[in-house]
Amino acid sequence: MSVIPAGHEGRMEGGRDSSGGGGSPRLQQCAPPPSSSSGSGSGSGSSSSSGSSRSKDARHQQQQLQQRHHGGSMWKQPSHNEPADVVRRALDFKCQGTQCYKDKKYREAIGKYHRALLEIKGLCRVLGDPDTGSKPPSPLLPTFSKSSTLTDEQKGAMENAELECYNSLAACLLQMELVNYERVKEYCLKVLYKEGKNFKALYRSGVAYYHLGDFQKALYYLKESHKQEPSDTNAIRYIQLTEMKIRRSAQREKKEAT
């Protein structure tokens, strides 16, 4: 079916220079020599106390600046990493892919659908979707607060978008000059895993298996698609072609046996 802003590592060296440069110039002043008089001693103690206080303040200010410079993004994630924004980006990429497909820009469409799926997978992995496996979140994935969750509407939109992207990827591949039928089959089976009666995925699975030479599986998926859309002429034609292949194969085997 959104990345953490990178580049902080490149500024780490600069941060160390600013913190390791010796601090404020006031911290480098030499203390006056001790005096035997009580008045002078009290003045020296006051100056030492004041210098110590200024030293602590300077160090505290430097630490705050470094934290803002290096770790600010860890305290507050930018708004574009919120789940709703990731959902919006995924749907936008999907819509762009659909428009590219309509314009017969199939390679561009494939890229857009893959971008949409990357957004979906990244979001699901961060939020702990079991379908994405148990891998820990990648540093390139968005990080949300533990309370960040998807609404039922957002979950439905993401699931539908994921299925549409895989179905559309299969459709794009079937339009290419050199078709990768193995990949077409893979995408269609992903759809059927979650939506077993999806007509397009059933039909395209049958087509893929047909061209891969597995005619029995091709016939199974084509007949299943025919059940969903009995009037679809493409499914009917491929069923006829597949049955013809199976008959010829049986005849050839029979001749070889005799």
Short mmCIF file of C-alpha atoms in Angstrom, two decimals:
data_model
loop_
_atom_site.label_atom_id
_atom_site.label_comp_id
_atom_site.label_asym_id
_atom_site.label_seq_id
_atom_site.Cartn_x
_atom_site.Cartn_y
_atom_site.Cartn_z
CA MET A 1 0.00 0.00 0.00
CA SER A 2 6.61 9.30 4.22
CA VAL A 3 10.01 9.16 5.65
CA ILE A 4 11.63 10.51 8.74
CA PRO A 5 13.59 13.62 7.74
CA ALA A 6 17.20 12.58 7.31
CA GLY A 7 20.36 14.62 7.49
CA HIS A 8 20.84 15.08 11.23
CA GLU A 9 23.95 12.91 11.13
CA GLY A 10 25.66 15.38 8.84
CA ARG A 11 25.30 18.10 11.46
CA MET A 12 26.53 16.08 14.42
CA GLU A 13 30.14 17.12 13.92
CA GLY A 14 29.19 20.78 13.96
CA GLY A 15 27.30 20.23 17.20
CA ARG A 16 30.34 18.66 18.86
CA ASP A 17 32.52 21.60 17.82
CA SER A 18 30.17 24.11 19.41
CA SER A 19 29.93 22.15 22.66
CA GLY A 20 33.64 21.33 22.87
CA GLY A 21 35.03 24.79 22.18
CA GLY A 22 35.56 25.78 25.79
CA GLY A 23 32.27 27.49 26.56
CA SER A 24 31.70 31.19 27.15
CA PRO A 25 34.72 33.57 27.22
CA ARG A 26 33.79 34.40 30.82
CA LEU A 27 34.75 30.88 31.83
CA GLN A 28 38.34 31.48 30.68
CA GLN A 29 39.03 34.48 32.98
CA CYS A 30 41.61 33.82 35.72
CA ALA A 31 40.40 34.19 39.28
CA PRO A 32 42.10 37.02 41.27
CA PRO A 33 44.79 35.96 43.78
CA PRO A 34 43.53 35.35 47.33
CA SER A 35 43.79 38.32 49.69
CA SER A 36 44.56 38.19 53.38
CA SER A 37 41.87 40.77 54.23
CA SER A 38 38.40 39.54 55.11
CA GLY A 39 36.75 42.08 52.81
CA SER A 40 38.83 40.96 49.90
CA GLY A 41 38.08 37.29 50.72
CA SER A 42 34.34 37.89 50.66
CA GLY A 43 34.64 39.68 47.32
CA SER A 44 36.54 36.76 45.87
CA GLY A 45 33.90 34.29 47.10
CA SER A 46 31.15 36.38 45.57
CA SER A 47 33.02 36.54 42.26
CA SER A 48 33.60 32.76 42.30
CA SER A 49 29.95 32.06 43.09
CA SER A 50 28.81 34.41 40.34
CA GLY A 51 31.23 32.81 37.82
CA SER A 52 30.05 29.32 38.75
CA SER A 53 26.42 30.35 38.26
CA ARG A 54 27.19 31.90 34.87
CA SER A 55 29.11 28.74 33.90
CA LYS A 56 26.12 26.53 34.69
CA ASP A 57 23.77 28.86 32.79
CA ALA A 58 26.07 28.84 29.74
CA ARG A 59 26.33 25.05 29.73
CA HIS A 60 22.56 24.71 30.16
CA GLN A 61 21.94 27.06 27.22
CA GLN A 62 24.40 25.12 25.04
CA GLN A 63 22.73 21.82 25.92
CA GLN A 64 19.32 23.24 25.01
CA LEU A 65 20.64 24.52 21.68
CA GLN A 66 22.19 21.15 20.88
CA GLN A 67 18.97 19.31 21.76
CA ARG A 68 16.96 21.59 19.50
CA HIS A 69 19.54 21.25 16.73
CA HIS A 70 19.99 17.46 16.80
CA GLY A 71 17.01 15.96 18.53
CA GLY A 72 14.15 18.32 17.91
CA SER A 73 12.51 16.02 15.38
CA MET A 74 12.44 13.27 18.03
CA TRP A 75 10.25 15.36 20.32
CA LYS A 76 7.66 16.42 17.78
CA GLN A 77 7.07 14.72 14.48
CA PRO A 78 6.10 16.96 11.57
CA SER A 79 2.43 16.97 10.69
CA HIS A 80 3.06 15.31 7.31
CA ASN A 81 3.93 12.07 9.16
CA GLU A 82 0.50 11.70 10.73
CA PRO A 83 -1.50 8.64 9.63
CA ALA A 84 -4.16 10.72 7.89
CA ASP A 85 -1.50 12.41 5.76
CA VAL A 86 0.11 9.08 4.85
CA VAL A 87 -3.30 7.75 3.80
CA ARG A 88 -3.86 10.87 1.72
CA ARG A 89 -0.50 10.51 -0.01
CA ALA A 90 -1.10 6.83 -0.77
CA LEU A 91 -4.49 7.56 -2.30
CA ASP A 92 -3.01 10.44 -4.28
CA PHE A 93 -0.29 8.20 -5.76
CA LYS A 94 -2.93 5.61 -6.64
CA CYS A 95 -5.05 8.22 -8.42
CA GLN A 96 -2.00 9.44 -10.33
CA GLY A 97 -1.30 5.86 -11.39
CA THR A 98 -4.87 5.45 -12.60
CA GLN A 99 -4.58 8.59 -14.70
CA CYS A 100 -1.29 7.39 -16.19
CA TYR A 101 -2.93 4.08 -17.05
CA LYS A 102 -5.77 5.88 -18.80
CA ASP A 103 -3.18 7.89 -20.73
CA LYS A 104 -1.46 4.60 -21.68
CA LYS A 105 1.67 5.61 -19.78
CA TYR A 106 2.04 2.18 -18.27
CA ARG A 107 5.58 2.47 -16.93
CA GLU A 108 4.75 5.71 -15.16
CA ALA A 109 1.59 4.12 -13.80
CA ILE A 110 3.60 1.20 -12.40
CA GLY A 111 5.87 3.65 -10.58
CA LYS A 112 2.92 5.50 -9.05
CA TYR A 113 1.25 2.31 -7.86
CA HIS A 114 4.51 1.17 -6.26
CA ARG A 115 4.83 4.52 -4.47
CA ALA A 116 1.31 4.11 -3.12
CA LEU A 117 2.09 0.60 -1.89
CA LEU A 118 5.28 1.81 -0.19
CA GLU A 119 3.26 4.39 1.73
CA ILE A 120 0.72 1.74 2.75
CA LYS A 121 3.32 -0.84 3.80
CA GLY A 122 5.35 1.71 5.74
CA LEU A 123 2.31 2.91 7.64
CA CYS A 124 1.06 -0.60 8.42
CA ARG A 125 4.49 -1.73 9.61
CA VAL A 126 4.87 1.21 11.96
CA LEU A 127 1.38 0.75 13.37
CA GLY A 128 1.94 -2.98 13.84
CA ASP A 129 -0.16 -4.54 11.09
CA PRO A 130 0.46 -8.32 11.36
CA ASP A 131 0.28 -8.70 7.57
CA THR A 132 3.58 -6.85 7.19
CA GLY A 133 5.53 -9.25 9.39
CA SER A 134 7.32 -8.75 12.68
CA LYS A 135 10.23 -6.69 11.42
CA PRO A 136 11.11 -3.64 13.52
CA PRO A 137 10.29 -0.26 11.97
CA SER A 138 12.94 0.96 9.56
CA PRO A 139 14.52 4.37 10.27
CA LEU A 140 13.22 5.40 6.84
CA LEU A 141 9.62 4.81 7.92
CA PRO A 142 7.46 7.44 9.63
CA THR A 143 7.21 7.28 13.43
CA PHE A 144 3.96 8.06 15.19
CA SER A 145 3.01 8.33 18.80
CA LYS A 146 1.76 5.14 20.42
CA SER A 147 -1.75 6.58 20.43
CA SER A 148 -1.70 7.06 16.65
CA THR A 149 -4.21 4.73 15.04
CA LEU A 150 -6.24 4.55 11.88
CA THR A 151 -9.97 5.07 11.94
CA ASP A 152 -12.19 2.37 10.45
CA GLU A 153 -12.75 4.60 7.44
CA GLN A 154 -9.01 5.05 6.92
CA LYS A 155 -8.38 1.31 7.31
CA GLY A 156 -11.04 0.57 4.70
CA ALA A 157 -9.57 3.14 2.32
CA MET A 158 -6.07 1.70 2.72
CA GLU A 159 -7.21 -1.91 2.19
CA ASN A 160 -9.16 -0.98 -0.93
CA ALA A 161 -6.25 1.08 -2.24
CA GLU A 162 -3.84 -1.81 -1.70
CA LEU A 163 -6.04 -4.25 -3.63
CA GLU A 164 -6.60 -1.75 -6.43
CA CYS A 165 -2.87 -1.09 -6.72
CA TYR A 166 -2.02 -4.79 -7.08
CA ASN A 167 -4.84 -5.32 -9.55
CA SER A 168 -3.76 -2.29 -11.54
CA LEU A 169 -0.12 -3.37 -11.52
CA ALA A 170 -1.18 -6.67 -13.08
CA ALA A 171 -3.21 -4.77 -15.68
CA CYS A 172 -0.22 -2.55 -16.52
CA LEU A 173 2.09 -5.53 -16.93
CA LEU A 174 -0.36 -7.21 -19.30
CA GLN A 175 -0.13 -4.12 -21.53
CA MET A 176 3.66 -4.30 -21.83
CA GLU A 177 5.37 -5.58 -24.96
CA LEU A 178 7.15 -8.28 -22.98
CA VAL A 179 4.78 -9.49 -20.27
CA ASN A 180 6.12 -10.83 -16.99
CA TYR A 181 3.35 -13.38 -16.38
CA GLU A 182 5.01 -14.63 -13.20
CA ARG A 183 4.71 -11.17 -11.70
CA VAL A 184 1.14 -10.81 -12.97
CA LYS A 185 0.25 -14.04 -11.18
CA GLU A 186 1.98 -12.85 -8.00
CA TYR A 187 0.06 -9.57 -7.89
CA CYS A 188 -3.28 -11.24 -8.61
CA LEU A 189 -2.79 -13.86 -5.90
CA LYS A 190 -2.12 -11.07 -3.39
CA VAL A 191 -5.53 -9.67 -4.23
CA LEU A 192 -7.25 -13.06 -4.06
CA TYR A 193 -5.68 -13.75 -0.67
CA LYS A 194 -7.83 -10.96 0.76
CA GLU A 195 -10.68 -10.92 -1.74
CA GLY A 196 -11.18 -14.38 -3.17
CA LYS A 197 -14.03 -13.46 -5.53
CA ASN A 198 -12.39 -10.47 -7.18
CA PHE A 199 -13.24 -10.92 -10.87
CA LYS A 200 -10.27 -9.05 -12.30
CA ALA A 201 -7.76 -10.91 -10.14
CA LEU A 202 -9.37 -14.27 -10.97
CA TYR A 203 -9.41 -13.56 -14.70
CA ARG A 204 -5.84 -12.22 -14.83
CA SER A 205 -4.59 -15.14 -12.73
CA GLY A 206 -6.11 -17.48 -15.31
CA VAL A 207 -4.47 -15.57 -18.15
CA ALA A 208 -1.10 -15.67 -16.36
CA TYR A 209 -1.30 -19.39 -15.68
CA TYR A 210 -2.35 -20.00 -19.29
CA HIS A 211 0.74 -18.27 -20.66
CA LEU A 212 2.93 -19.97 -18.06
CA GLY A 213 1.70 -23.32 -19.39
CA ASP A 214 -0.19 -24.44 -16.30
CA PHE A 215 -3.50 -25.05 -18.04
CA GLN A 216 -5.28 -26.82 -15.19
CA LYS A 217 -4.80 -23.88 -12.84
CA ALA A 218 -5.60 -21.50 -15.68
CA LEU A 219 -8.90 -23.25 -16.27
CA TYR A 220 -9.75 -23.18 -12.57
CA TYR A 221 -9.25 -19.43 -12.20
CA LEU A 222 -10.91 -18.63 -15.51
CA LYS A 223 -14.00 -20.64 -14.60
CA GLU A 224 -14.10 -18.93 -11.21
CA SER A 225 -13.97 -15.55 -12.92
CA HIS A 226 -16.73 -16.69 -15.30
CA LYS A 227 -18.93 -17.40 -12.28
CA GLN A 228 -18.52 -13.78 -11.21
CA GLU A 229 -19.10 -12.30 -14.68
CA PRO A 230 -20.90 -14.90 -16.87
CA SER A 231 -21.21 -12.50 -19.83
CA ASP A 232 -17.55 -11.48 -19.99
CA THR A 233 -16.38 -12.46 -23.49
CA ASN A 234 -12.67 -12.38 -22.64
CA ALA A 235 -13.10 -14.95 -19.88
CA ILE A 236 -15.20 -17.14 -22.18
CA ARG A 237 -12.58 -16.95 -24.95
CA TYR A 238 -9.72 -17.88 -22.63
CA ILE A 239 -11.73 -20.78 -21.19
CA GLN A 240 -12.19 -22.12 -24.72
CA LEU A 241 -8.49 -21.69 -25.52
CA THR A 242 -7.48 -23.39 -22.28
CA GLU A 243 -9.82 -26.33 -22.79
CA MET A 244 -8.42 -26.73 -26.30
CA LYS A 245 -4.88 -26.82 -24.91
CA ILE A 246 -5.87 -29.43 -22.34
CA ARG A 247 -7.54 -31.64 -25.01
CA ARG A 248 -4.52 -31.43 -27.29
CA SER A 249 -2.20 -32.22 -24.44
CA ALA A 250 -4.30 -35.27 -23.53
CA GLN A 251 -4.31 -36.47 -27.14
CA ARG A 252 -0.56 -36.06 -27.39
CA GLU A 253 0.00 -38.03 -24.21
CA LYS A 254 -2.31 -40.76 -25.46
CA LYS A 255 -0.35 -41.08 -28.72
CA GLU A 256 2.94 -41.21 -26.87
CA ALA A 257 1.60 -43.96 -24.62
CA THR A 258 0.66 -46.13 -27.61
#
